[in-house]
Coordinates of C-alpha atoms in Angstrom, one line a residue:
I1 CA 1.5 -6.3 -15.9
I2 CA 1.7 -3.3 -18.0
G3 CA -2.0 -1.6 -18.3
E4 CA -3.3 0.4 -20.9
G5 CA -3.3 3.0 -18.0
P6 CA -5.2 3.5 -14.8
E7 CA -8.5 4.8 -16.3
S8 CA -8.7 2.1 -18.9
T9 CA -7.3 -0.9 -17.3
I10 CA -9.1 -1.8 -13.9
I11 CA -8.6 -5.3 -12.0
D12 CA -11.7 -5.7 -10.0
G13 CA -12.0 -7.8 -6.7
G14 CA -15.9 -7.5 -7.0
E15 CA -16.1 -7.0 -3.2
I16 CA -15.9 -10.9 -3.0
S17 CA -12.0 -11.1 -2.9
R18 CA -8.5 -10.0 -2.5
V19 CA -7.5 -8.4 -6.3
I20 CA -3.9 -9.9 -6.0
T21 CA -1.8 -12.2 -3.8
L22 CA 1.9 -12.3 -4.4
Q23 CA 4.0 -14.6 -2.4
G24 CA 7.4 -15.4 -3.4
G25 CA 8.7 -18.5 -0.9
G26 CA 11.8 -17.2 -0.8
N27 CA 12.9 -17.3 -4.7
N28 CA 13.7 -13.8 -5.2
H29 CA 10.6 -13.0 -7.4
N30 CA 10.2 -9.6 -9.2
V31 CA 6.8 -8.6 -9.7
S32 CA 6.1 -5.1 -11.4
M33 CA 2.7 -3.7 -12.2
S34 CA 2.2 -0.4 -14.1
E35 CA -0.8 1.8 -15.9
L36 CA -3.7 0.0 -13.8
S37 CA -6.1 0.1 -11.1
L38 CA -6.8 -2.3 -8.2
V39 CA -10.3 -1.5 -7.2
N40 CA -13.2 -3.2 -4.7
G41 CA -10.8 -5.6 -3.1
S42 CA -11.5 -7.7 -0.4
G43 CA -9.3 -9.2 2.6
E44 CA -11.1 -11.5 4.9
E45 CA -8.0 -10.6 6.6
D46 CA -4.8 -8.8 5.7
G47 CA -4.6 -7.0 2.2
G48 CA -7.7 -6.2 0.3
A49 CA -6.1 -4.7 -2.9
I50 CA -2.5 -6.6 -2.8
Y51 CA -1.4 -9.0 -0.2
A52 CA 2.6 -9.5 -1.0
E53 CA 4.9 -12.0 0.8
D54 CA 8.7 -12.4 0.7
I55 CA 8.9 -10.3 -3.3
N56 CA 10.1 -7.2 -4.9
L57 CA 7.3 -5.4 -5.8
L58 CA 7.1 -2.2 -8.2
L59 CA 4.0 -0.1 -8.9
D60 CA 4.0 2.9 -11.1
H61 CA 1.2 4.8 -12.2
V62 CA -1.1 2.9 -10.2
I63 CA -4.4 3.6 -8.8
I64 CA -5.7 1.6 -5.4
T65 CA -9.1 2.4 -4.2
D66 CA -11.9 1.3 -2.5
N67 CA -10.7 -1.8 -1.3
Y68 CA -11.2 -3.0 2.8
A69 CA -9.7 -6.0 5.0
N70 CA -10.8 -7.2 8.0
E71 CA -7.6 -6.8 9.7
T72 CA -4.5 -4.8 8.3
G73 CA -3.8 -2.8 5.1
P74 CA -6.7 -3.0 3.1
A75 CA -4.4 -1.2 0.0
I76 CA -1.4 -3.1 0.7
Y77 CA -0.5 -5.7 2.9
A78 CA 3.4 -6.2 2.2
E79 CA 5.7 -8.9 4.5
W80 CA 9.6 -9.8 3.9
C81 CA 9.2 -7.3 0.7
D82 CA 11.3 -5.0 -1.2
F83 CA 8.9 -2.4 -2.8
I84 CA 8.9 0.7 -4.8
I85 CA 5.6 2.5 -5.3
R86 CA 6.2 5.4 -7.9
N87 CA 3.5 8.2 -9.4
S88 CA 0.5 6.4 -7.7
L89 CA -2.5 7.2 -5.7
I90 CA -3.9 5.3 -3.2
Y91 CA -7.0 6.6 -1.6
G92 CA -10.6 5.6 0.0
N93 CA -9.4 2.2 1.1
E94 CA -10.9 0.8 4.4
E95 CA -9.9 -1.6 7.4
I96 CA -12.8 -3.0 9.3
D97 CA -11.1 -4.4 12.6
D98 CA -7.7 -3.0 13.3
D99 CA -7.0 0.9 12.0
V100 CA -5.0 0.6 9.4
G101 CA -6.5 2.3 6.6
G102 CA -3.9 2.3 3.7
L103 CA -0.4 0.2 3.7
Y104 CA 0.8 -2.3 6.5
L105 CA 4.3 -2.8 5.8
A106 CA 6.3 -5.5 8.2
Y107 CA 10.0 -6.7 7.7
T108 CA 10.1 -4.5 4.4
N109 CA 12.3 -1.9 2.8
G110 CA 10.3 0.3 0.6
L111 CA 10.3 3.6 -1.3
I112 CA 7.1 5.6 -2.3
E113 CA 8.1 8.4 -4.6
N114 CA 5.8 10.9 -6.2
S115 CA 2.8 9.6 -4.7
T116 CA -0.1 10.7 -2.6
I117 CA -2.4 8.4 -0.3
V118 CA -5.3 10.4 0.8
D119 CA -9.0 9.9 2.5
N120 CA -7.8 6.1 3.7
E121 CA -9.6 5.2 7.1
A122 CA -7.8 5.0 10.0
T123 CA -3.7 5.0 9.9
S124 CA -2.6 5.6 6.6
I125 CA 0.9 3.8 6.4
Q126 CA 1.4 1.4 9.8
L127 CA 5.6 0.2 9.7
A128 CA 6.3 -2.7 11.9
I129 CA 10.4 -3.8 11.9
A130 CA 10.0 -2.0 8.6
K131 CA 11.8 0.9 6.7
L132 CA 10.2 3.3 4.5
R133 CA 11.6 6.4 2.2
L134 CA 8.6 8.7 1.6
V135 CA 10.1 11.2 -1.0
S136 CA 7.7 13.8 -3.2
S137 CA 4.6 12.5 -1.8
I138 CA 1.6 13.5 -0.1
I139 CA 0.1 11.8 3.2
E140 CA -3.3 13.8 3.4
I141 CA -7.0 13.6 4.7
N142 CA -6.6 10.4 6.5
Y143 CA -8.8 9.5 9.4
D144 CA -5.8 8.9 12.0
T145 CA -2.6 8.8 12.1
G146 CA -0.4 9.7 8.7
V147 CA 2.3 7.4 9.7
L148 CA 2.4 5.2 12.6
T149 CA 6.1 3.3 13.6
T150 CA 6.2 0.1 16.1
G151 CA 8.7 -2.4 17.0
G152 CA 12.3 -0.6 15.4
A153 CA 10.6 0.7 12.4
E154 CA 12.6 3.7 10.1
L155 CA 11.0 6.4 8.5
Y156 CA 12.8 9.1 6.1
L157 CA 11.1 11.9 4.6
A158 CA 12.2 14.0 1.5
Y159 CA 10.3 16.5 -0.1
T160 CA 6.9 15.2 1.4
N161 CA 4.1 16.9 3.2
I162 CA 2.2 14.6 6.0
V163 CA -1.1 17.0 6.4
S164 CA -4.9 17.4 7.8
Q165 CA -5.0 14.0 9.6
S166 CA -8.3 14.0 12.1
G167 CA -6.8 11.7 14.7

C-alpha cells in the first residue's frame, strides 16, 4: 500500500474497528505500507491500528496515532513476525487494561530506524521473547516504561534516545 503522504492518505478505523489485520498463516507473506497514516483504530482485544501475525511487515513514512486497544498494543500488536519500521511516527496511542501503550511484540524480530515513539500511554514497547533493534530513534514522553523486556527478549540500541518516561 503506497499512499500520497501521511497527511493526505489517512486510513481511519472510525473508533469502531481495528484499522488493519494481517495474518499470514505460515505462507511467508510480505506486506509493505508507506506514505500513509493509520488513525482511530479500536482493538477489542489486541492491536488497535495493526494486528499482525506470521508475516513480514515493512512500514516506511507511516504515522500511527489515536488508536486504542482493550488489552495490548494499541498501535501495533505483532506476533511471529519480522518487521521494519522506518522514518515513522507513533504517538498518542492508548491501552485500556494491560499497560502497553505503543507496540507489543511477541516471538518477533524487528528493526525500528529513524523513528519516533512519543506520548503513548503506559509502556512504549513491550518485547516478549522477541528481538528488537532500535537505531537512530527516539522513545520519549510516554507514561510508563520506555521499553519493557520479558521472557528472554533482546534489545539492541544504536544512536537511540530513551528519555522522559514518567513511570
